[in-house]
PDB file of C-alpha atoms in Angstrom:
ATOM      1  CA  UNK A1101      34.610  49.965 162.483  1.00 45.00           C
ATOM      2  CA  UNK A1102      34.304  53.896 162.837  1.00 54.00           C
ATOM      3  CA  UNK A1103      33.430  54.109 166.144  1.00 56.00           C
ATOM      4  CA  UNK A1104      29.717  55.376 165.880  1.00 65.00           C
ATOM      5  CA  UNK A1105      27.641  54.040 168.253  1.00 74.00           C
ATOM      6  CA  UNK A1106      23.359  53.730 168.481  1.00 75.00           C
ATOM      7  CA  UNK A1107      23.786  56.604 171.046  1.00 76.00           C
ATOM      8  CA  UNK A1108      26.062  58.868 168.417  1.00 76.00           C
ATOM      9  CA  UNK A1109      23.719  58.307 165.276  1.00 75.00           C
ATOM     10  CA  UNK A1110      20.419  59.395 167.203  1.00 76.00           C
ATOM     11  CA  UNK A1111      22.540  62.878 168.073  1.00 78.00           C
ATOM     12  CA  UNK A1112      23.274  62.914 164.233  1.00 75.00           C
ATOM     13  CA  UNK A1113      19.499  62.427 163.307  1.00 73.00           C
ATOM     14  CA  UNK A1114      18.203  65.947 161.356  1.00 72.00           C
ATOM     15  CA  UNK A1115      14.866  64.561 162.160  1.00 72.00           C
ATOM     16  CA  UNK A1116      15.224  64.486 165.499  1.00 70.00           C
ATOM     17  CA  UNK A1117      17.193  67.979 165.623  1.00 65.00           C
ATOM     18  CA  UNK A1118      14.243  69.351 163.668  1.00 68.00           C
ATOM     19  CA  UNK A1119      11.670  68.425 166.054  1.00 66.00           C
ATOM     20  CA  UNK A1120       9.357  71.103 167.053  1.00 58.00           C
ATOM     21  CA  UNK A1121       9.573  69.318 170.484  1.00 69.00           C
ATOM     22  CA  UNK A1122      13.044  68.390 170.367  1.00 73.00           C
ATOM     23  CA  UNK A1123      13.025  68.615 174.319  1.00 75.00           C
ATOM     24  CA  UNK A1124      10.336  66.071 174.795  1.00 79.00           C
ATOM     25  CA  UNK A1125      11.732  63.521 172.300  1.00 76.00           C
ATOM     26  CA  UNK A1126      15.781  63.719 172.191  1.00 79.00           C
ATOM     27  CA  UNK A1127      16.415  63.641 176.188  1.00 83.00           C
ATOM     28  CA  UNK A1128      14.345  60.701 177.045  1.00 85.00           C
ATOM     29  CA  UNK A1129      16.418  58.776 173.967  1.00 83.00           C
ATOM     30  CA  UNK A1130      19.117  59.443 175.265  1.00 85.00           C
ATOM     31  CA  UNK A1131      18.592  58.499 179.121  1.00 86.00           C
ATOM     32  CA  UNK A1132      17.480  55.610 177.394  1.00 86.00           C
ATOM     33  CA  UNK A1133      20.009  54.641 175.736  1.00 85.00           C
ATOM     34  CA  UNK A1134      22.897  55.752 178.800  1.00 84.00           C
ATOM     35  CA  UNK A1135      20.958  53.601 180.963  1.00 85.00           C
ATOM     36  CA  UNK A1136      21.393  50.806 178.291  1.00 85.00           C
ATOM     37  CA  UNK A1137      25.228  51.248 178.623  1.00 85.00           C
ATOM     38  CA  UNK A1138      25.332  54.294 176.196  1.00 83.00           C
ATOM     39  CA  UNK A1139      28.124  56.943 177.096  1.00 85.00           C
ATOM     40  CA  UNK A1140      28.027  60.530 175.876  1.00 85.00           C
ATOM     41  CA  UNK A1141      31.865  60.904 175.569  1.00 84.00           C
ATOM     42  CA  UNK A1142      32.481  57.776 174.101  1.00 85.00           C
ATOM     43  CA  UNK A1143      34.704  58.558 171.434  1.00 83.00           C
ATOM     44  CA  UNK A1144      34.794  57.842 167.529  1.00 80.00           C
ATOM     45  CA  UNK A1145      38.123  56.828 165.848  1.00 77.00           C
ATOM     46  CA  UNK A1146      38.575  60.627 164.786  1.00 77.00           C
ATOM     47  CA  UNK A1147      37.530  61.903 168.505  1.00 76.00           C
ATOM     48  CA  UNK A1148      33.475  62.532 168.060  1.00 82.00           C
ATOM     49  CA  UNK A1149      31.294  61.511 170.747  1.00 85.00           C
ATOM     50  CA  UNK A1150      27.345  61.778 170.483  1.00 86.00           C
ATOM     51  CA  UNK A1151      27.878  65.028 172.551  1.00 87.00           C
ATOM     52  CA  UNK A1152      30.331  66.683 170.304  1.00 86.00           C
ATOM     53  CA  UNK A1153      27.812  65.316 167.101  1.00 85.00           C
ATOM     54  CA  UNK A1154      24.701  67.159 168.896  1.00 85.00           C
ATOM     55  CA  UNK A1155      27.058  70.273 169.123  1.00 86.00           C
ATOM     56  CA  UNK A1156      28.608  70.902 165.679  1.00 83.00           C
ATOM     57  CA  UNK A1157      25.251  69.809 164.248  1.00 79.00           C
ATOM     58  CA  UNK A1158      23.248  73.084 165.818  1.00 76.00           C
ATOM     59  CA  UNK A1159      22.961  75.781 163.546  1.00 64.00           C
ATOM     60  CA  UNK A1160      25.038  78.378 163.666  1.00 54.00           C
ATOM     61  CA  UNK A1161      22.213  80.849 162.637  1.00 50.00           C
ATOM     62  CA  UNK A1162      19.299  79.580 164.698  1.00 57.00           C
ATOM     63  CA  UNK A1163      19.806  78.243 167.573  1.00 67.00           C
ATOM     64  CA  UNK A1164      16.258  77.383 169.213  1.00 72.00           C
ATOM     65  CA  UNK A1165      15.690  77.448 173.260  1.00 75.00           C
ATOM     66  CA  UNK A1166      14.990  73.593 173.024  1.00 78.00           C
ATOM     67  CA  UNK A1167      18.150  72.691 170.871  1.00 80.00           C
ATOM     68  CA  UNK A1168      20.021  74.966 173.830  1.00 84.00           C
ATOM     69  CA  UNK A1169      17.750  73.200 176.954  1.00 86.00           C
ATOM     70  CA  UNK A1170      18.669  69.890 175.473  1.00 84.00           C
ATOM     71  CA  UNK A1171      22.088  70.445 175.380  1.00 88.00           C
ATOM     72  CA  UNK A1172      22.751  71.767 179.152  1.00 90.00           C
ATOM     73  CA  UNK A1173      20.415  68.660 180.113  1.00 89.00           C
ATOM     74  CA  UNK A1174      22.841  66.314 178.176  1.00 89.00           C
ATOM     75  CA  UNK A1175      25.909  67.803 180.001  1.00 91.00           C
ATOM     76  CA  UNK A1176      24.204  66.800 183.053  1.00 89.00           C
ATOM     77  CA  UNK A1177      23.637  63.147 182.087  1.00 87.00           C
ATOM     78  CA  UNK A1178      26.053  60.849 183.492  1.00 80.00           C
ATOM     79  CA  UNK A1179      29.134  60.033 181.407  1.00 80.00           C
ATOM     80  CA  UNK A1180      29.444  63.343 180.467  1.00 88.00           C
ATOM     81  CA  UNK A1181      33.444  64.367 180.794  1.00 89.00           C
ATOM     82  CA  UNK A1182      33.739  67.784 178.906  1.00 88.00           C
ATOM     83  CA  UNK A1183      37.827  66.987 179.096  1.00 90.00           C
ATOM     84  CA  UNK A1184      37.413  64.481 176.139  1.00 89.00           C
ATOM     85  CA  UNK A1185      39.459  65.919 173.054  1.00 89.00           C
ATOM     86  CA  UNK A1186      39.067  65.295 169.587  1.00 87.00           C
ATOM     87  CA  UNK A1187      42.393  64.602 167.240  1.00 87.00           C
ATOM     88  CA  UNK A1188      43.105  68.230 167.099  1.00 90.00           C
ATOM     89  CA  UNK A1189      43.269  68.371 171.002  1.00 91.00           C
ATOM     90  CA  UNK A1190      39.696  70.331 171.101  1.00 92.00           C
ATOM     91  CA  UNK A1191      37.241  69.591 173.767  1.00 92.00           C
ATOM     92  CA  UNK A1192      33.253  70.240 173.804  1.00 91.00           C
ATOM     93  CA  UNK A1193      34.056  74.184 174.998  1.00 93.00           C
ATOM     94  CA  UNK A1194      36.125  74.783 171.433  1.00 93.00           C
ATOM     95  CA  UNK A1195      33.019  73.705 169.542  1.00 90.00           C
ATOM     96  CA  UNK A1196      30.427  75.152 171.723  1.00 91.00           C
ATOM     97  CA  UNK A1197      32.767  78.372 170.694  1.00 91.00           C
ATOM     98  CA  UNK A1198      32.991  77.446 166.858  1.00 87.00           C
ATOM     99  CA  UNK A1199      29.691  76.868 166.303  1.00 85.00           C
ATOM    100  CA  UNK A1200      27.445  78.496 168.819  1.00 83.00           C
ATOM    101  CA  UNK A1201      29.259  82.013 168.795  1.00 83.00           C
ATOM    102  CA  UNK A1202      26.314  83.594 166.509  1.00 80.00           C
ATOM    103  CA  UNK A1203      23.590  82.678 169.744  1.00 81.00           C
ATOM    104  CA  UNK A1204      21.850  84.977 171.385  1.00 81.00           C
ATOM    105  CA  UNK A1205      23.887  85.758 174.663  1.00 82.00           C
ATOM    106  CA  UNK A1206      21.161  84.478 176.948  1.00 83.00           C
ATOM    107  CA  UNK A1207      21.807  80.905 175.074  1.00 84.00           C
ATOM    108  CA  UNK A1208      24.855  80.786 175.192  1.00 87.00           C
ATOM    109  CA  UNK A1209      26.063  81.563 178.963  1.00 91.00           C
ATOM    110  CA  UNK A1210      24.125  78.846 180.870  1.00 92.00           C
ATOM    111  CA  UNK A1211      25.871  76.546 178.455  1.00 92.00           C
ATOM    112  CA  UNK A1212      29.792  77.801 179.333  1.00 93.00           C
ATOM    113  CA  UNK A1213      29.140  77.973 182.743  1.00 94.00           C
ATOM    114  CA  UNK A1214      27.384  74.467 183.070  1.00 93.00           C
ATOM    115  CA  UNK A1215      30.720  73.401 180.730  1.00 94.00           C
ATOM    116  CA  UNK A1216      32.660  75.403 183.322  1.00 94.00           C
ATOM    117  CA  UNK A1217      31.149  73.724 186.471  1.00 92.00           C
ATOM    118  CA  UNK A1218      32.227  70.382 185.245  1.00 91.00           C
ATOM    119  CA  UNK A1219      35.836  71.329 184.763  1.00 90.00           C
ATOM    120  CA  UNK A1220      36.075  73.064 181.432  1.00 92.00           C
ATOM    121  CA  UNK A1221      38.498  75.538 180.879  1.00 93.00           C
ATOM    122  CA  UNK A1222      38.219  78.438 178.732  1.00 94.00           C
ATOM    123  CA  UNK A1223      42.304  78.236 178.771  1.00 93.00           C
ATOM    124  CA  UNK A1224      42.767  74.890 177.365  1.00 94.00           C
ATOM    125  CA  UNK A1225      44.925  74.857 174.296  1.00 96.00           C
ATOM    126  CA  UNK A1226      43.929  72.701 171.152  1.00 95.00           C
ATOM    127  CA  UNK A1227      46.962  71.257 168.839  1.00 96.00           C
ATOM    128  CA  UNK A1228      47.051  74.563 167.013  1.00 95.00           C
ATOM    129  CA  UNK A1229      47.110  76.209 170.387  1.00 96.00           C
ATOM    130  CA  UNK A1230      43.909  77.675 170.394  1.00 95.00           C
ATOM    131  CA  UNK A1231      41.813  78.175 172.957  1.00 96.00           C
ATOM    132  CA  UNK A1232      38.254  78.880 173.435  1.00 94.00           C
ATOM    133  CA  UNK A1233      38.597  82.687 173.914  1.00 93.00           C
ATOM    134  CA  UNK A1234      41.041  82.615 171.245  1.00 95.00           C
ATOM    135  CA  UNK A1235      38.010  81.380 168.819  1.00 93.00           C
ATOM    136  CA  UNK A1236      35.541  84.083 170.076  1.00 92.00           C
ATOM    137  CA  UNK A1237      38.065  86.679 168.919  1.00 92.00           C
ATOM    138  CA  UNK A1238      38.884  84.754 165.498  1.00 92.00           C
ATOM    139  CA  UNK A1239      35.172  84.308 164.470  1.00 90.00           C
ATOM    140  CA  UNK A1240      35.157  88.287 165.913  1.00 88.00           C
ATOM    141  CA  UNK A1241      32.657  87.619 168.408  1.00 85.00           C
ATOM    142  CA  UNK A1242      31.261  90.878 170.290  1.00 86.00           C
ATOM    143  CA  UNK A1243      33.193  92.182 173.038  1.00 89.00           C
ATOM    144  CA  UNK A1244      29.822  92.053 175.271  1.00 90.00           C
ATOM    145  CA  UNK A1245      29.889  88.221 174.490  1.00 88.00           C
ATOM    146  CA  UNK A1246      33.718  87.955 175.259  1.00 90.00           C
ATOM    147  CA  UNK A1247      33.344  89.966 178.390  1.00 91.00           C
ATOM    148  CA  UNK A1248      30.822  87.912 179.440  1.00 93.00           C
ATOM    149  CA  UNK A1249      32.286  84.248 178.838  1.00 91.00           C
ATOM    150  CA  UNK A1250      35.312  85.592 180.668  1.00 92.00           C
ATOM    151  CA  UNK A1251      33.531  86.688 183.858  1.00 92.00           C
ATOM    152  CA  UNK A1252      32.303  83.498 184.044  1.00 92.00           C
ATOM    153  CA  UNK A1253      35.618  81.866 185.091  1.00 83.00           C
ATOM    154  CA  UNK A1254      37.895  82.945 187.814  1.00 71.00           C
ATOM    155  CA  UNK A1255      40.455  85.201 187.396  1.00 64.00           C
ATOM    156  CA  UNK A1256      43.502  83.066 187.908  1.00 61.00           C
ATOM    157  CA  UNK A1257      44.600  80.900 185.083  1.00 55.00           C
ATOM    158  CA  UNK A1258      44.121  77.720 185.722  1.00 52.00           C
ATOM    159  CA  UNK A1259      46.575  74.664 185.010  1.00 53.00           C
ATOM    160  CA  UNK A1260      45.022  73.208 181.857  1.00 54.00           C
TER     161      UNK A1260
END
């Protein structure tokens, strides 16, 4: 068994990512399926949950308002713990960082700070101690962007 769940193959359907109204079909499939005992952060052998799936699968390039509405509703679902690492020690905020980095600004924000709100850290080291600011500058990221992530969590370094 590989761990994938009902729940973690609908997040890794490209039909349903494709969807003109992705925010009218994916949500509603997945309250479904939480209220059917689905979890968000249940994890995979390797680490994936369905969240983590719906994340690394959003383009890099173009990121629609929908894909990015869908995803702040899904971290307000129940289930959702953004603390859940991966093998490499990476939580949700690493990949929202890895793969959303290219988004416009205005996409991007509500995301960290509803990751933020629930505990996230933007201090948290991975394995390879990195941590999410740490990506921003590696995938050279815009200071504007940087800036901006950074004002959005207090100034005192939290213990992560």
């Amino acid at each position: 068994d590989n761990g994938r769940t009902i729940l973690r193959y609908i997040m890794d359907n490209e039909k349903l990512r494709q969807a003109m109204n992705i925010k009218e079909v994916l949500p509603p499939m997945v309250r479904r399926m939480i209220f059917k005992g689905g979890n968000l952060c249940e994890k995979s052998q390797y680490g994936w949950t369905p969240l983590r799936v719906y994340v690394s699968n959003m383009p890099t390039t173009v990121v629609t308002i929908g894909s990015m509405e869908c995803l702040l509703e899904f971290l307000s679902m129940p289930t959702v713990d953004i603390t859940v690492t991966d093998q490499h020690g990476r939580r949700v905020l690493h990949l929202v960082m890895e793969t959303l980095y290219r988004s416009p600004i205005g996409y991007l924000l509500p995301v960290v700070k509803r990751i933020l709100e629930l505990g996230g850290s933007l201090y948290h080291k991975s394995n390879a101690g990195s941590t999410s600011l740490d990506i921003l500058r590696e995938k050279r990221a815009s200071i504007d962007l940087i800036a901006a992530v950074q004002a959005l969590e207090p100034p005192t370094k939290p213990n992560v």
